[in-house]
mmCIF file of C-alpha atoms and ligand atoms in Angstrom:
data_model
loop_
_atom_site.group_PDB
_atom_site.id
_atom_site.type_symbol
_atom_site.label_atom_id
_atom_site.label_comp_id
_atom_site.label_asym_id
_atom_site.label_seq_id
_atom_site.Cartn_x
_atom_site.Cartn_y
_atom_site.Cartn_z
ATOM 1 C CA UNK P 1423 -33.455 -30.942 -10.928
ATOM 2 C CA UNK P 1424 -37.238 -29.522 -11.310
ATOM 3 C CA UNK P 1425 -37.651 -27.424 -8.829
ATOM 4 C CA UNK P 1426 -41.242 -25.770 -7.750
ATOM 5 C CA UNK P 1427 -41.108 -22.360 -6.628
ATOM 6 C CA UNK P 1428 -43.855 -21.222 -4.576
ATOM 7 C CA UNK P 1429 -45.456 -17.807 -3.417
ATOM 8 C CA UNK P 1430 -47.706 -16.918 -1.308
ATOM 9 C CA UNK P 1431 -49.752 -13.897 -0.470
ATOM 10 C CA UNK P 1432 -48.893 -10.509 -1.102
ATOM 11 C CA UNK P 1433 -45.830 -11.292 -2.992
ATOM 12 C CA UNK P 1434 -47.312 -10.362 -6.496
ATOM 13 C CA UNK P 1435 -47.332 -6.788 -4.413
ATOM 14 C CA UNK P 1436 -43.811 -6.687 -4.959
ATOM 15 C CA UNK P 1437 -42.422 -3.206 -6.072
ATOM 16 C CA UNK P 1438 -45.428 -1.682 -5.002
ATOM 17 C CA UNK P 1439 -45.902 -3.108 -1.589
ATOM 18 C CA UNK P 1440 -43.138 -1.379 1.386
ATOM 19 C CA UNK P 1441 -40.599 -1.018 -1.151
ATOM 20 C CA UNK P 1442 -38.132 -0.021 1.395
ATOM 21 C CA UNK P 1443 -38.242 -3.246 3.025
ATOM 22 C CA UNK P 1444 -39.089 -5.493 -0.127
ATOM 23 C CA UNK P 1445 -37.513 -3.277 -2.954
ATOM 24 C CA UNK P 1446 -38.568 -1.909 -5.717
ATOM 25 C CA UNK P 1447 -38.563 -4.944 -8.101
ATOM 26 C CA UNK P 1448 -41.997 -6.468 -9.229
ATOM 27 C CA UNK P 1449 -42.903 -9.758 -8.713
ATOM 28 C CA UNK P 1450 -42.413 -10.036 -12.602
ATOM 29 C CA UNK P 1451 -38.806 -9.405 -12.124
ATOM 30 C CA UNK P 1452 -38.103 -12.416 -9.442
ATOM 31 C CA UNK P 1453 -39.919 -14.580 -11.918
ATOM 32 C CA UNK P 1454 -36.951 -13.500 -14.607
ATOM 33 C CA UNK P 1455 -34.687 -13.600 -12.009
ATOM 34 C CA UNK P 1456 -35.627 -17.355 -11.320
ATOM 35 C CA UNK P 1457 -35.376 -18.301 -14.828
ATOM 36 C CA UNK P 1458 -32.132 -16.580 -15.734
ATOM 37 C CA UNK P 1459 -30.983 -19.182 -12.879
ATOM 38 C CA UNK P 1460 -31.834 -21.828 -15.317
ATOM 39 C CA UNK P 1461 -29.153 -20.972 -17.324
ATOM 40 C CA UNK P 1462 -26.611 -21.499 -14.496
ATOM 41 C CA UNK P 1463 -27.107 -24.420 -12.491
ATOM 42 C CA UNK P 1464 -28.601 -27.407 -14.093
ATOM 43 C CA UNK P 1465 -32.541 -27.204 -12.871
ATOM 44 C CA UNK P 1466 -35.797 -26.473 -14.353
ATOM 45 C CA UNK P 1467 -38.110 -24.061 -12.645
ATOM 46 C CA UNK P 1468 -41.216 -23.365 -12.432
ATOM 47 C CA UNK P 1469 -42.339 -20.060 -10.238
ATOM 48 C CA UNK P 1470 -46.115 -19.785 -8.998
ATOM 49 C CA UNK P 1471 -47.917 -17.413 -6.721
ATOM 50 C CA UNK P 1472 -51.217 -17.809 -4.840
ATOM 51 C CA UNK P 1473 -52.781 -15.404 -2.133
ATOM 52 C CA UNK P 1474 -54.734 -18.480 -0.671
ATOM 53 C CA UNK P 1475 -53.482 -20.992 1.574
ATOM 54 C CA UNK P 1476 -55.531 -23.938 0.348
ATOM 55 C CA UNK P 1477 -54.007 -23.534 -3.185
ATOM 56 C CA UNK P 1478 -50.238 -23.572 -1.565
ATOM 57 C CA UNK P 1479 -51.130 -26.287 0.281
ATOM 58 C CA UNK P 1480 -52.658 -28.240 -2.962
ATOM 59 C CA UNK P 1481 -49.301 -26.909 -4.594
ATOM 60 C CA UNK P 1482 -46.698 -28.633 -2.186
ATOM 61 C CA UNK P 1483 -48.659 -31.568 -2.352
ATOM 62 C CA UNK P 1484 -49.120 -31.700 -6.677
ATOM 63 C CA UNK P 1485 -44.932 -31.435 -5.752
ATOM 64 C CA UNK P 1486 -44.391 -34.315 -4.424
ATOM 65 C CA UNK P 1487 -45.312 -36.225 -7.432
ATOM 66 C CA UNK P 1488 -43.894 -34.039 -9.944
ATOM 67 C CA UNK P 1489 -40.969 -31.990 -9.192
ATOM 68 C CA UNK P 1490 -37.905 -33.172 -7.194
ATOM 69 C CA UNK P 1491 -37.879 -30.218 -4.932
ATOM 70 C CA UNK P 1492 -39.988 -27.172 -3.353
ATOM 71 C CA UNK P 1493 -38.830 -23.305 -2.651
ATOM 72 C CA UNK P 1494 -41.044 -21.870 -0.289
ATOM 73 C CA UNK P 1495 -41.680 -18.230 0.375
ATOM 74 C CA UNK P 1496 -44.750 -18.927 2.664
ATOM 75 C CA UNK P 1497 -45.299 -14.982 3.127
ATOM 76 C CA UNK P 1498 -47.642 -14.000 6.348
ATOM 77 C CA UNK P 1499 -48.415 -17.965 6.435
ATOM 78 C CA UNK P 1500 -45.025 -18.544 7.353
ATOM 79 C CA UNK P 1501 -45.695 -16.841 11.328
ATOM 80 C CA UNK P 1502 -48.799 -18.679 11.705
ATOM 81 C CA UNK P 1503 -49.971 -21.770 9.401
ATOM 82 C CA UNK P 1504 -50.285 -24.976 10.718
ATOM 83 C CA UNK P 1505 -51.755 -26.475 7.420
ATOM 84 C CA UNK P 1506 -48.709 -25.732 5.447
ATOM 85 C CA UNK P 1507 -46.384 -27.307 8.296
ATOM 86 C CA UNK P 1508 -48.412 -30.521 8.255
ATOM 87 C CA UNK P 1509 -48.432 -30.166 4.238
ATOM 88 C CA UNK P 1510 -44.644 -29.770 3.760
ATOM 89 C CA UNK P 1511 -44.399 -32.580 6.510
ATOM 90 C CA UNK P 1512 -46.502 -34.499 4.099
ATOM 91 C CA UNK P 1513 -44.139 -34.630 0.813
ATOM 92 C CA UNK P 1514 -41.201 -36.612 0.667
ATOM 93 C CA UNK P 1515 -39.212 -34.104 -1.311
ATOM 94 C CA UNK P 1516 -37.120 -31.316 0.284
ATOM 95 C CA UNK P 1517 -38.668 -28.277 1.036
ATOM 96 C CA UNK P 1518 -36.726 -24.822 1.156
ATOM 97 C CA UNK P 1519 -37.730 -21.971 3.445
ATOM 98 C CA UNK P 1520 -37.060 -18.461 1.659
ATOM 99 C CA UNK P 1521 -37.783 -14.898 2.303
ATOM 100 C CA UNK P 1522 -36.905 -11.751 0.692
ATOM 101 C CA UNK P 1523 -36.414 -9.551 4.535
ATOM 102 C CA UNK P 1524 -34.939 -11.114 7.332
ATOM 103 C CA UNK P 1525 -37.946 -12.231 9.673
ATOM 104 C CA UNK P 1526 -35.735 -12.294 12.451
ATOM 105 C CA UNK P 1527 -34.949 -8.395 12.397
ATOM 106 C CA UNK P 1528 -38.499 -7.118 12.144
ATOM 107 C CA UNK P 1529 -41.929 -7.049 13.748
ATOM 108 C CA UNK P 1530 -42.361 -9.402 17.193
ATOM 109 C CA UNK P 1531 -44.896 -12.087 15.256
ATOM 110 C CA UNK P 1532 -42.554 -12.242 12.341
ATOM 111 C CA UNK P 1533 -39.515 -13.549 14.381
ATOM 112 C CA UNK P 1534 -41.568 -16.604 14.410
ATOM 113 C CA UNK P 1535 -41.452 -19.479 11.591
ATOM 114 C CA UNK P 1536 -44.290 -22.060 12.470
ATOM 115 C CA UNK P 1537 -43.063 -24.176 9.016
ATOM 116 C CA UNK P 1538 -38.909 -23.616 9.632
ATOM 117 C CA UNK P 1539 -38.488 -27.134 11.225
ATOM 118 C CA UNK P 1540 -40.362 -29.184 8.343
ATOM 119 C CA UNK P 1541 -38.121 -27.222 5.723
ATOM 120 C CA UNK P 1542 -34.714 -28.804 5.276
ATOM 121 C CA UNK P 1543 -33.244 -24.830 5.552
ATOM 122 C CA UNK P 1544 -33.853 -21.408 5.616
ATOM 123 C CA UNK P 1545 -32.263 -18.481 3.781
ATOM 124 C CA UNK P 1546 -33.948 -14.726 4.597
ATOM 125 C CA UNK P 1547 -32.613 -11.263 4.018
ATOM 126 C CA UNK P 1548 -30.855 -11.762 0.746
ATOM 127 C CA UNK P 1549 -33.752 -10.202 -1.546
ATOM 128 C CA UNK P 1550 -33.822 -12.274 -4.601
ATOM 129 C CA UNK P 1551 -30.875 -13.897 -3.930
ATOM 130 C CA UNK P 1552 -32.309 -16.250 -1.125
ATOM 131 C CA UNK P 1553 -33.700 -18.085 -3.603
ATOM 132 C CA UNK P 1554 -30.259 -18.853 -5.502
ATOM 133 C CA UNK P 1555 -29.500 -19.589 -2.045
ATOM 134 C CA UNK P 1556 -32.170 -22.020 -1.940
ATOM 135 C CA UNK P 1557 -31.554 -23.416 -5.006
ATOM 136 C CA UNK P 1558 -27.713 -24.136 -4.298
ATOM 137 C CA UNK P 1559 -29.066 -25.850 -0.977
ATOM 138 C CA UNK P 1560 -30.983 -28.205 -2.497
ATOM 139 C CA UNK P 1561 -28.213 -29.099 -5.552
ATOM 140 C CA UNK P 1562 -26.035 -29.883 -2.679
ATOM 141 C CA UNK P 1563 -28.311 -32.068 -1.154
ATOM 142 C CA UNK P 1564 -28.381 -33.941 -4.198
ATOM 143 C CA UNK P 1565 -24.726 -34.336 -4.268
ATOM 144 C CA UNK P 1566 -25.066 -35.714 -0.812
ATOM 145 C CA UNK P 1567 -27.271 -38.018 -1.812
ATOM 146 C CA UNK P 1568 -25.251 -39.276 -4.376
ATOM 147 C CA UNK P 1569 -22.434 -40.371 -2.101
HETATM 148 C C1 LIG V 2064 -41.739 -12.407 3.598
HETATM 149 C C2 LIG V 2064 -41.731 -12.027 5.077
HETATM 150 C C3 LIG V 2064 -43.098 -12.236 5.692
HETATM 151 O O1 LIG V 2064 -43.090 -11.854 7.061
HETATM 152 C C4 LIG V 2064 -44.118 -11.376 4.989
HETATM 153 O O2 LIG V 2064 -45.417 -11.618 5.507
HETATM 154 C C5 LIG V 2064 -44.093 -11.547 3.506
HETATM 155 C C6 LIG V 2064 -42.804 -11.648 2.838
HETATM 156 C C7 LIG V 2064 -40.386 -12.100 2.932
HETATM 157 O O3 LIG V 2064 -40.171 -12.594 1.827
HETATM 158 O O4 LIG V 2064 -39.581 -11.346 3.465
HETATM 159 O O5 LIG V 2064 -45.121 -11.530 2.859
HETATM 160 O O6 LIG V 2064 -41.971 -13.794 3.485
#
């Protein structure tokens, strides 16, 4: 499976930025983390971030031609884009909802996910690991598929 893994702003921050909420791994280290997940489930990956909405949105929509699946860490975007709702709504490939914190345990406009119902599913407070979740989410949905 070729999976696209998208950032958005402020996650290149990472190690840096509120390290007691985000950790104190850099955003280099969840791109090795991604691709040491290459070497134990059967996907490709490829891990890009952008601090601009436009370019996410251009992102999930270069997806849907040319991967078979999208893991989404939306960032702020997440509480309050519209654009990258409609966009996700947009693809016909399944898109994964991911964040490092759990939303749902911090600030009042975080609690909100404006993009959670066009994503197939949502994993949050696992650090890196929500995207393994992610990825596991969407080879089971394969399987599904197959039946
Ligand atoms: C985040 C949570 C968002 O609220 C925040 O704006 C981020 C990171 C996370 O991964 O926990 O930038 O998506």
């Amino acid at each position: 499976m070729n999976i696209l893994i998208l950032n958005g702003p402020n996650l290149n921050m990472l190690g840096i930025r509120e390290p007691e909420v985000y950790g104190n791994k850099s955003y280099k280290d969840l791109e090795e983390y991604i691709l040491s997940l290459e070497s134990e489930y059967p996907i490709k990956t490829d891990t890009k971030q952008t601090n601009y909405e436009g370019i996410l949105i251009d992102l999930i929509q270069f997806a849907n031609d040319n991967y078979d699946a999208v893991i989404l860490n939306a960032g702020a975007f997440t509480h309050y884009s519209y654009g990258i709702y409609d966009a996700i709504k947009s693809v016909n490939i399944p898109v994964v909802e991911v964040h490092l914190s759990d939303i749902t345990q911090r600030e009042e406009f975080r609690k909100t996910s404006v993009i959670k119902d066009a994503c197939v599913n949502t994993f949050m407070g696992f650090g890196f690991e929500s995207y393994k979740k992610g990825i596991e989410e969407l080879l089971k949905g394969r399987e599904n598929d197959d039946c």
